Amino acid sequence: MRFDELKLEDDVLDGLDAMNFIETTPIQELTIPVILEGHDLIACAQTGTGKTAAFVLPIINELSKNQHPDHAVNAIIMAPTRELAQQIDQQIEGFTYFIPVSAVAVYGGTDGVTWEQQKRGLEMGADIVIATPGRLLSHIKLGTVDLSQVSFFVLDEADRMLDMGFYDDIMQVYKQLPASCQVIMFSATMPPKIRTLAKTILKNPEEIKIAISRPPESIMQTAYICYDMQKLPILEDLFSQSKPKRVIIFSSSKLKVKELASTLKRMKFNVAAMHSDLEQAQREEVMKEFKNGRIDILVATDVVSRGIDINDITLVVNFDIPHDPEDYVHRIGRTARGTDGAGVAITFVSVEEQAQFKRIEDFLEKEVYKIPIDTKFGEVPLYEPEKYRQFRKKGSHSRTTKRPAGQKNNPSNKNKTGKPQKKA
């Protein structure tokens, strides 16, 4: 469907035309009419499906009609991270080029000057406030924002906000809103806790679900089955064979990110770390340097796996297995966004992580190709996720069978049907 087939105002369509937005994505086609009709909504859609425009455009459209109060906050969009809040703010800036609709992004990790700018924007009544939960709650407690006239309340990546422990913050903000406020929820997954939240804050909602996205076939997915101590030597050897350029390495914790980045620096690689301990200005500077090509390797926690669009990433490395299969999809989805649409993802799988990695393969409905490991790295474990899962349940740490390095890690290479499995 084309955007001009939707019931959008001419000024909104002019902005879309200027940005070369012609065709809607499936989530936009399904959700924009529902929001325009004033219904509460719960939508299940992944990052990369165009969901930001799906809720931003109808809100901007309604505000452009000048039927909402001036100098008042008319819409609240809550996001789990400052990076996502900034990205939403940037999209709104583009969409409102021909429309007198104002917006302010409110998030933590800033200096006093930025705090004052955010405070001033709230007190003057920006039409749209894009905020992280904790920072918005701080302004509510200080009395610097009035939510009594809000007409639209959006929760973006609601599942991630609940995972980060923001349920109470969300409810405190919700209680400040008028009963007539239209509530819109977007979530990448639909676990029971999201269903419970929806029942609590939504009124007779419409529900829209786009099929869970899986990585594009253009991403070559591979894995090394190894011991934890072998990960770094294999990675160093990989980078010595081919100079790293435009690479993101994901690790599971801030501490591991710091340690890995420091180790790679000592190996003379051009690397920077990205994690939540950095001040906002530092994080923005790191992203700027990486985007400009002055940093070759970005070592990061999952703080950058969602909501940040960086083109021409050649390689994504999962140094540790992500917590959820969906996080795996978000991580490796940072690649294959360049002009050729191709990318490579490599995942290191230690013995302790095999069961988690099998969950990812089950989610993908395919077997990820296991790269044979050179014998110079010593013996490597068999890929036996079911066996290891049983050991974990019994609380045992039984020795895992070894095989000579270089021998294929999955000797049967068959799927559940017994037929040969294609390489990923």
Tab-separated table of C-alpha atoms in Angstrom:
chain	number	residue	atom	x	y	z
A	1	MET	CA	0.000	0.000	0.000
A	2	ARG	CA	1.097	3.571	-0.704
A	3	PHE	CA	1.089	6.215	2.034
A	4	ASP	CA	-1.144	8.457	-0.086
A	5	GLU	CA	-3.840	5.751	0.124
A	6	LEU	CA	-4.047	6.285	3.895
A	7	LYS	CA	-6.113	9.050	5.476
A	8	LEU	CA	-3.136	11.304	6.136
A	9	GLU	CA	-3.094	15.100	5.901
A	10	ASP	CA	-1.466	16.732	2.880
A	11	ASP	CA	1.330	18.277	4.981
A	12	VAL	CA	2.192	14.859	6.384
A	13	LEU	CA	2.251	13.349	2.886
A	14	ASP	CA	4.494	16.214	1.718
A	15	GLY	CA	6.978	15.333	4.455
A	16	LEU	CA	6.877	11.655	3.497
A	17	ASP	CA	7.380	12.537	-0.147
A	18	ALA	CA	10.387	14.712	0.710
A	19	MET	CA	11.906	11.763	2.610
A	20	ASN	CA	11.099	9.405	-0.297
A	21	PHE	CA	8.671	7.340	1.779
A	22	ILE	CA	6.305	5.889	-0.824
A	23	GLU	CA	5.239	2.353	0.127
A	24	THR	CA	4.140	1.301	3.609
A	25	THR	CA	5.611	-1.686	5.395
A	26	PRO	CA	3.154	-4.372	6.583
A	27	ILE	CA	3.124	-3.068	10.165
A	28	GLN	CA	2.490	0.491	8.948
A	29	GLU	CA	-0.335	-0.584	6.658
A	30	LEU	CA	-2.065	-2.446	9.492
A	31	THR	CA	-1.520	-0.085	12.429
A	32	ILE	CA	-1.801	3.461	11.033
A	33	PRO	CA	-5.548	3.193	10.204
A	34	VAL	CA	-6.262	1.712	13.667
A	35	ILE	CA	-4.443	4.544	15.447
A	36	LEU	CA	-6.114	7.173	13.227
A	37	GLU	CA	-9.496	5.756	14.249
A	38	GLY	CA	-8.608	6.345	17.905
A	39	HIS	CA	-8.429	2.725	19.084
A	40	ASP	CA	-6.020	1.470	21.724
A	41	LEU	CA	-3.541	-0.911	20.149
A	42	ILE	CA	-1.098	-3.669	20.997
A	43	ALA	CA	1.226	-4.580	18.128
A	44	CYS	CA	3.910	-7.245	17.954
A	45	ALA	CA	6.659	-6.191	15.580
A	46	GLN	CA	10.437	-6.362	15.512
A	47	THR	CA	12.938	-3.544	15.086
A	48	GLY	CA	13.560	-2.956	11.396
A	49	THR	CA	9.914	-3.379	10.338
A	50	GLY	CA	9.181	0.346	10.223
A	51	LYS	CA	7.334	0.371	13.529
A	52	THR	CA	8.522	3.857	14.555
A	53	ALA	CA	6.756	5.471	11.611
A	54	ALA	CA	3.767	3.208	12.321
A	55	PHE	CA	2.975	5.065	15.541
A	56	VAL	CA	4.675	8.427	14.893
A	57	LEU	CA	2.886	9.268	11.628
A	58	PRO	CA	-0.729	8.964	12.865
A	59	ILE	CA	0.121	10.963	16.009
A	60	ILE	CA	1.743	13.731	13.957
A	61	ASN	CA	-1.233	13.603	11.587
A	62	GLU	CA	-3.736	14.196	14.406
A	63	LEU	CA	-1.644	16.943	16.016
A	64	SER	CA	-1.322	18.733	12.658
A	65	LYS	CA	-5.091	19.376	12.631
A	66	ASN	CA	-4.693	21.988	15.396
A	67	GLN	CA	-7.428	20.381	17.469
A	68	HIS	CA	-5.201	19.802	20.498
A	69	PRO	CA	-4.214	22.397	23.142
A	70	ASP	CA	-1.260	24.687	22.447
A	71	HIS	CA	1.683	24.819	24.854
A	72	ALA	CA	0.754	21.453	26.341
A	73	VAL	CA	2.231	17.966	26.159
A	74	ASN	CA	-0.093	16.077	23.816
A	75	ALA	CA	1.833	12.827	23.299
A	76	ILE	CA	4.226	10.731	25.365
A	77	ILE	CA	6.419	8.131	23.665
A	78	MET	CA	8.371	5.988	26.118
A	79	ALA	CA	11.429	4.005	25.012
A	80	PRO	CA	13.747	1.725	27.021
A	81	THR	CA	17.055	3.388	26.076
A	82	ARG	CA	18.342	6.864	25.324
A	83	GLU	CA	19.617	5.637	21.942
A	84	LEU	CA	16.139	4.579	20.857
A	85	ALA	CA	14.652	7.819	22.236
A	86	GLN	CA	17.148	9.808	20.163
A	87	GLN	CA	16.381	7.803	17.052
A	88	ILE	CA	12.625	8.339	17.431
A	89	ASP	CA	13.254	12.058	17.967
A	90	GLN	CA	15.286	12.210	14.748
A	91	GLN	CA	12.518	10.503	12.764
A	92	ILE	CA	9.930	12.919	14.149
A	93	GLU	CA	12.145	15.828	13.140
A	94	GLY	CA	12.127	14.546	9.556
A	95	PHE	CA	8.400	13.813	9.417
A	96	THR	CA	7.439	17.237	10.851
A	97	TYR	CA	9.499	19.310	8.409
A	98	PHE	CA	6.341	20.862	6.920
A	99	ILE	CA	4.266	20.725	10.108
A	100	PRO	CA	4.371	23.003	13.190
A	101	VAL	CA	4.605	20.109	15.662
A	102	SER	CA	7.307	20.300	18.336
A	103	ALA	CA	9.127	17.458	20.084
A	104	VAL	CA	11.679	17.011	22.848
A	105	ALA	CA	13.675	13.926	23.817
A	106	VAL	CA	14.149	13.396	27.554
A	107	TYR	CA	16.719	10.883	28.800
A	108	GLY	CA	19.428	10.432	31.414
A	109	GLY	CA	23.207	10.376	31.235
A	110	THR	CA	23.442	14.058	30.322
A	111	ASP	CA	25.049	17.172	31.783
A	112	GLY	CA	23.334	20.089	33.519
A	113	VAL	CA	22.948	22.105	30.336
A	114	THR	CA	21.070	19.284	28.588
A	115	TRP	CA	18.890	18.772	31.672
A	116	GLU	CA	17.886	22.429	31.558
A	117	GLN	CA	17.123	22.212	27.835
A	118	GLN	CA	14.921	19.179	28.405
A	119	LYS	CA	13.242	20.864	31.371
A	120	ARG	CA	12.535	23.984	29.321
A	121	GLY	CA	11.040	21.930	26.496
A	122	LEU	CA	8.721	20.171	28.942
A	123	GLU	CA	7.655	23.358	30.721
A	124	MET	CA	6.889	25.071	27.406
A	125	GLY	CA	4.661	22.142	26.449
A	126	ALA	CA	6.336	20.331	23.549
A	127	ASP	CA	3.659	18.530	21.524
A	128	ILE	CA	5.511	15.216	21.665
A	129	VAL	CA	7.797	14.045	24.481
A	130	ILE	CA	10.049	11.058	23.772
A	131	ALA	CA	11.399	9.787	27.070
A	132	THR	CA	13.056	6.994	28.963
A	133	PRO	CA	10.908	5.938	31.963
A	134	GLY	CA	13.246	6.932	34.779
A	135	ARG	CA	14.020	10.408	33.466
A	136	LEU	CA	10.372	11.210	32.725
A	137	LEU	CA	9.446	10.118	36.251
A	138	SER	CA	12.133	12.431	37.645
A	139	HIS	CA	10.531	15.390	35.866
A	140	ILE	CA	7.080	14.364	37.080
A	141	LYS	CA	8.309	14.284	40.686
A	142	LEU	CA	9.954	17.701	40.280
A	143	GLY	CA	6.764	19.155	38.789
A	144	THR	CA	8.439	20.233	35.555
A	145	VAL	CA	5.960	18.411	33.302
A	146	ASP	CA	2.153	18.366	33.184
A	147	LEU	CA	0.606	15.232	31.661
A	148	SER	CA	-3.031	16.140	32.305
A	149	GLN	CA	-3.747	16.890	28.636
A	150	VAL	CA	-1.891	14.004	26.988
A	151	SER	CA	-3.915	12.406	24.181
A	152	PHE	CA	-1.455	9.690	23.075
A	153	PHE	CA	0.665	7.370	25.224
A	154	VAL	CA	3.044	5.041	23.359
A	155	LEU	CA	5.201	2.277	24.828
A	156	ASP	CA	7.884	1.270	22.318
A	157	GLU	CA	9.749	-2.022	22.877
A	158	ALA	CA	7.524	-2.676	25.881
A	159	ASP	CA	9.008	-6.140	26.433
A	160	ARG	CA	12.489	-4.669	26.749
A	161	MET	CA	11.253	-2.070	29.251
A	162	LEU	CA	9.764	-4.793	31.433
A	163	ASP	CA	12.981	-6.832	31.169
A	164	MET	CA	14.867	-3.759	32.399
A	165	GLY	CA	12.595	-3.445	35.449
A	166	PHE	CA	10.543	-0.416	34.385
A	167	TYR	CA	7.075	-1.802	35.203
A	168	ASP	CA	6.564	0.390	38.280
A	169	ASP	CA	7.842	3.478	36.432
A	170	ILE	CA	5.453	2.817	33.543
A	171	MET	CA	2.507	2.495	35.919
A	172	GLN	CA	3.429	5.695	37.793
A	173	VAL	CA	3.515	7.614	34.509
A	174	TYR	CA	0.265	5.982	33.339
A	175	LYS	CA	-1.532	7.132	36.504
A	176	GLN	CA	-0.723	10.752	35.574
A	177	LEU	CA	-2.587	10.495	32.258
A	178	PRO	CA	-6.229	11.392	31.613
A	179	ALA	CA	-8.683	8.500	31.258
A	180	SER	CA	-9.396	9.519	27.652
A	181	CYS	CA	-5.752	9.015	26.581
A	182	GLN	CA	-5.229	6.638	23.645
A	183	VAL	CA	-2.672	3.964	24.595
A	184	ILE	CA	-0.464	2.230	22.026
A	185	MET	CA	1.948	-0.617	22.800
A	186	PHE	CA	4.625	-2.052	20.539
A	187	SER	CA	6.533	-5.154	21.590
A	188	ALA	CA	8.920	-7.488	19.781
A	189	THR	CA	7.597	-10.462	21.738
A	190	MET	CA	4.335	-11.244	23.510
A	191	PRO	CA	5.169	-13.046	26.787
A	192	PRO	CA	2.607	-13.309	29.630
A	193	LYS	CA	3.937	-10.213	31.408
A	194	ILE	CA	3.204	-8.113	28.305
A	195	ARG	CA	-0.310	-9.562	28.140
A	196	THR	CA	-0.806	-8.620	31.791
A	197	LEU	CA	0.412	-5.058	31.219
A	198	ALA	CA	-1.844	-4.721	28.167
A	199	LYS	CA	-4.902	-5.814	30.155
A	200	THR	CA	-4.024	-3.249	32.819
A	201	ILE	CA	-3.579	-0.138	30.676
A	202	LEU	CA	-5.366	-0.758	27.347
A	203	LYS	CA	-9.090	-0.255	26.698
A	204	ASN	CA	-10.665	-2.769	24.250
A	205	PRO	CA	-7.498	-2.786	22.159
A	206	GLU	CA	-7.012	-3.917	18.608
A	207	GLU	CA	-4.229	-6.510	18.349
A	208	ILE	CA	-1.875	-6.745	15.395
A	209	LYS	CA	0.912	-9.274	15.075
A	210	ILE	CA	3.501	-9.373	12.338
A	211	ALA	CA	5.282	-12.714	11.998
A	212	ILE	CA	8.472	-12.810	14.055
A	213	SER	CA	11.265	-11.717	11.799
A	214	ARG	CA	14.275	-13.897	11.262
A	215	PRO	CA	17.666	-12.840	9.942
A	216	PRO	CA	17.855	-12.149	6.205
A	217	GLU	CA	19.243	-15.009	4.129
A	218	SER	CA	21.928	-12.578	2.961
A	219	ILE	CA	23.590	-12.884	6.394
A	220	MET	CA	26.026	-15.811	6.430
A	221	GLN	CA	25.607	-17.278	9.926
A	222	THR	CA	28.455	-19.361	11.353
A	223	ALA	CA	29.668	-20.592	14.734
A	224	TYR	CA	32.788	-21.854	16.485
A	225	ILE	CA	32.170	-24.658	19.015
A	226	CYS	CA	35.025	-24.212	21.467
A	227	TYR	CA	36.078	-23.861	25.072
A	228	ASP	CA	35.731	-20.447	26.664
A	229	MET	CA	39.508	-19.963	26.883
A	230	GLN	CA	39.823	-20.596	23.135
A	231	LYS	CA	37.520	-17.731	22.100
A	232	LEU	CA	40.091	-14.933	22.232
A	233	PRO	CA	42.914	-16.818	20.446
A	234	ILE	CA	40.525	-17.809	17.647
A	235	LEU	CA	39.274	-14.225	17.339
A	236	GLU	CA	42.831	-12.850	17.239
A	237	ASP	CA	43.759	-15.384	14.559
A	238	LEU	CA	40.655	-14.438	12.568
A	239	PHE	CA	41.590	-10.746	12.643
A	240	SER	CA	45.210	-11.473	11.748
A	241	GLN	CA	44.043	-13.228	8.569
A	242	SER	CA	41.734	-10.403	7.517
A	243	LYS	CA	42.110	-6.869	8.878
A	244	PRO	CA	38.915	-6.001	10.787
A	245	LYS	CA	36.889	-3.124	9.411
A	246	ARG	CA	33.353	-2.114	10.416
A	247	VAL	CA	33.025	-4.912	13.001
A	248	ILE	CA	30.737	-5.098	16.048
A	249	ILE	CA	31.571	-7.591	18.813
A	250	PHE	CA	28.809	-8.276	21.341
A	251	SER	CA	29.577	-9.468	24.840
A	252	SER	CA	27.247	-10.315	27.686
A	253	SER	CA	28.259	-7.799	30.363
A	254	LYS	CA	29.840	-4.397	30.868
A	255	LEU	CA	32.830	-5.987	32.600
A	256	LYS	CA	33.462	-8.392	29.724
A	257	VAL	CA	33.116	-5.580	27.183
A	258	LYS	CA	35.719	-3.488	29.028
A	259	GLU	CA	38.116	-6.430	29.382
A	260	LEU	CA	37.763	-7.533	25.754
A	261	ALA	CA	38.197	-3.996	24.398
A	262	SER	CA	41.331	-3.497	26.539
A	263	THR	CA	42.778	-6.824	25.380
A	264	LEU	CA	42.163	-6.022	21.705
A	265	LYS	CA	43.766	-2.594	22.182
A	266	ARG	CA	46.876	-4.268	23.592
A	267	MET	CA	46.886	-6.389	20.426
A	268	LYS	CA	47.087	-3.092	18.492
A	269	PHE	CA	43.576	-3.244	17.042
A	270	ASN	CA	41.655	0.012	16.533
A	271	VAL	CA	38.825	-0.624	18.994
A	272	ALA	CA	36.369	1.178	21.275
A	273	ALA	CA	33.919	-0.005	23.936
A	274	MET	CA	30.215	0.853	24.198
A	275	HIS	CA	28.346	0.161	27.440
A	276	SER	CA	26.020	1.869	29.910
A	277	ASP	CA	28.811	3.083	32.233
A	278	LEU	CA	29.852	5.657	29.611
A	279	GLU	CA	28.482	9.177	29.890
A	280	GLN	CA	26.038	10.090	27.148
A	281	ALA	CA	28.511	12.449	25.476
A	282	GLN	CA	31.120	9.669	25.442
A	283	ARG	CA	28.699	7.206	23.898
A	284	GLU	CA	27.687	9.657	21.192
A	285	GLU	CA	31.354	10.342	20.425
A	286	VAL	CA	32.132	6.611	20.151
A	287	MET	CA	29.189	6.077	17.779
A	288	LYS	CA	30.241	9.082	15.706
A	289	GLU	CA	33.824	7.801	15.407
A	290	PHE	CA	32.619	4.313	14.495
A	291	LYS	CA	30.159	5.575	11.889
A	292	ASN	CA	32.870	7.785	10.377
A	293	GLY	CA	35.243	4.833	10.078
A	294	ARG	CA	37.833	6.098	12.556
A	295	ILE	CA	37.165	3.062	14.763
A	296	ASP	CA	37.369	-0.407	13.186
A	297	ILE	CA	35.925	-2.535	15.990
A	298	LEU	CA	33.098	-1.679	18.380
A	299	VAL	CA	32.841	-3.951	21.429
A	300	ALA	CA	29.393	-3.563	22.959
A	301	THR	CA	26.716	-4.856	25.249
A	302	ASP	CA	23.196	-5.259	23.911
A	303	VAL	CA	22.691	-1.524	24.436
A	304	VAL	CA	23.436	-1.087	20.717
A	305	SER	CA	21.774	-4.243	19.398
A	306	ARG	CA	18.367	-2.592	19.095
A	307	GLY	CA	17.270	0.629	17.546
A	308	ILE	CA	20.531	1.885	16.044
A	309	ASP	CA	20.924	1.857	12.289
A	310	ILE	CA	24.551	1.718	11.115
A	311	ASN	CA	25.163	0.880	7.484
A	312	ASP	CA	28.002	-1.177	6.000
A	313	ILE	CA	28.763	-3.357	9.035
A	314	THR	CA	30.768	-6.212	7.520
A	315	LEU	CA	30.876	-8.557	10.507
A	316	VAL	CA	29.010	-9.146	13.756
A	317	VAL	CA	30.693	-11.341	16.352
A	318	ASN	CA	28.773	-12.833	19.270
A	319	PHE	CA	31.640	-13.325	21.726
A	320	ASP	CA	29.011	-14.537	24.195
A	321	ILE	CA	25.614	-16.075	23.510
A	322	PRO	CA	22.760	-13.563	23.912
A	323	HIS	CA	20.100	-14.146	26.558
A	324	ASP	CA	17.194	-14.614	24.118
A	325	PRO	CA	16.935	-15.843	20.516
A	326	GLU	CA	15.298	-12.517	19.628
A	327	ASP	CA	18.411	-10.722	20.908
A	328	TYR	CA	20.491	-12.877	18.551
A	329	VAL	CA	18.343	-11.688	15.648
A	330	HIS	CA	18.703	-8.059	16.730
A	331	ARG	CA	22.463	-8.400	17.128
A	332	ILE	CA	23.264	-9.989	13.784
A	333	GLY	CA	20.715	-7.725	12.107
A	334	ARG	CA	23.234	-4.893	12.486
A	335	THR	CA	24.972	-6.335	9.417
A	336	ALA	CA	23.597	-6.831	5.871
A	337	ARG	CA	22.389	-3.222	5.794
A	338	GLY	CA	24.862	-1.934	3.212
A	339	THR	CA	24.411	-1.410	-0.493
A	340	ASP	CA	25.135	-5.067	-1.316
A	341	GLY	CA	22.855	-6.361	1.455
A	342	ALA	CA	25.412	-8.983	2.540
A	343	GLY	CA	26.951	-9.636	5.931
A	344	VAL	CA	28.627	-12.215	8.131
A	345	ALA	CA	27.791	-13.256	11.691
A	346	ILE	CA	30.095	-15.417	13.821
A	347	THR	CA	29.068	-16.822	17.196
A	348	PHE	CA	31.462	-18.331	19.736
A	349	VAL	CA	29.774	-21.157	21.625
A	350	SER	CA	31.411	-22.452	24.791
A	351	VAL	CA	30.413	-25.711	26.464
A	352	GLU	CA	28.228	-23.877	28.971
A	353	GLU	CA	26.454	-21.983	26.160
A	354	GLN	CA	25.564	-24.941	23.934
A	355	ALA	CA	22.023	-25.350	25.265
A	356	GLN	CA	21.352	-21.630	24.733
A	357	PHE	CA	22.708	-21.801	21.203
A	358	LYS	CA	20.473	-24.782	20.418
A	359	ARG	CA	17.497	-22.636	21.477
A	360	ILE	CA	18.622	-20.064	18.920
A	361	GLU	CA	18.880	-22.703	16.183
A	362	ASP	CA	15.401	-23.974	17.083
A	363	PHE	CA	14.072	-20.422	16.861
A	364	LEU	CA	15.746	-19.926	13.470
A	365	GLU	CA	14.418	-23.312	12.324
A	366	LYS	CA	17.801	-24.039	10.808
A	367	GLU	CA	21.193	-25.339	11.805
A	368	VAL	CA	23.979	-22.767	11.898
A	369	TYR	CA	27.133	-23.920	10.122
A	370	LYS	CA	29.906	-24.896	12.548
A	371	ILE	CA	33.339	-23.755	11.332
A	372	PRO	CA	36.047	-26.430	11.741
A	373	ILE	CA	38.711	-25.233	14.182
A	374	ASP	CA	42.423	-25.466	13.392
A	375	THR	CA	44.317	-28.106	15.377
A	376	LYS	CA	46.770	-25.446	16.600
A	377	PHE	CA	44.105	-24.353	19.110
A	378	GLY	CA	44.053	-27.795	20.711
A	379	GLU	CA	41.146	-30.133	21.311
A	380	VAL	CA	37.609	-28.767	21.067
A	381	PRO	CA	34.298	-29.996	22.525
A	382	LEU	CA	31.638	-31.884	20.651
A	383	TYR	CA	28.428	-29.991	19.954
A	384	GLU	CA	26.082	-31.906	22.269
A	385	PRO	CA	23.571	-29.365	23.599
A	386	GLU	CA	21.040	-31.958	24.766
A	387	LYS	CA	23.673	-33.839	26.724
A	388	TYR	CA	24.937	-30.688	28.371
A	389	ARG	CA	21.387	-29.568	29.234
A	390	GLN	CA	20.918	-32.837	31.113
A	391	PHE	CA	24.183	-32.314	32.964
A	392	ARG	CA	23.053	-28.842	34.026
A	393	LYS	CA	19.718	-30.130	35.325
A	394	LYS	CA	21.523	-32.674	37.465
A	395	GLY	CA	23.923	-30.030	38.724
A	396	SER	CA	26.833	-31.994	37.292
A	397	HIS	CA	29.875	-30.624	35.505
A	398	SER	CA	30.873	-33.876	33.843
A	399	ARG	CA	33.745	-33.749	31.419
A	400	THR	CA	32.635	-33.127	27.850
A	401	THR	CA	33.831	-35.441	25.119
A	402	LYS	CA	36.643	-33.973	23.054
A	403	ARG	CA	37.603	-34.461	19.454
A	404	PRO	CA	40.714	-33.405	17.565
A	405	ALA	CA	40.440	-29.799	16.388
A	406	GLY	CA	39.732	-29.556	12.697
A	407	GLN	CA	37.283	-32.476	12.715
A	408	LYS	CA	33.774	-31.314	11.906
A	409	ASN	CA	31.818	-30.462	15.027
A	410	ASN	CA	28.517	-31.952	13.838
A	411	PRO	CA	29.333	-35.366	12.353
A	412	SER	CA	25.783	-36.310	11.447
A	413	ASN	CA	24.881	-32.930	9.918
A	414	LYS	CA	21.253	-34.084	9.889
A	415	ASN	CA	18.083	-32.425	11.010
A	416	LYS	CA	15.247	-33.988	12.987
A	417	THR	CA	13.890	-35.724	9.908
A	418	GLY	CA	17.178	-37.536	9.328
A	419	LYS	CA	17.722	-35.741	6.029
A	420	PRO	CA	20.960	-33.886	5.288
A	421	GLN	CA	20.754	-30.350	6.586
A	422	LYS	CA	21.712	-27.493	4.325
A	423	LYS	CA	24.543	-25.264	5.423
A	424	ALA	CA	23.454	-21.879	6.752
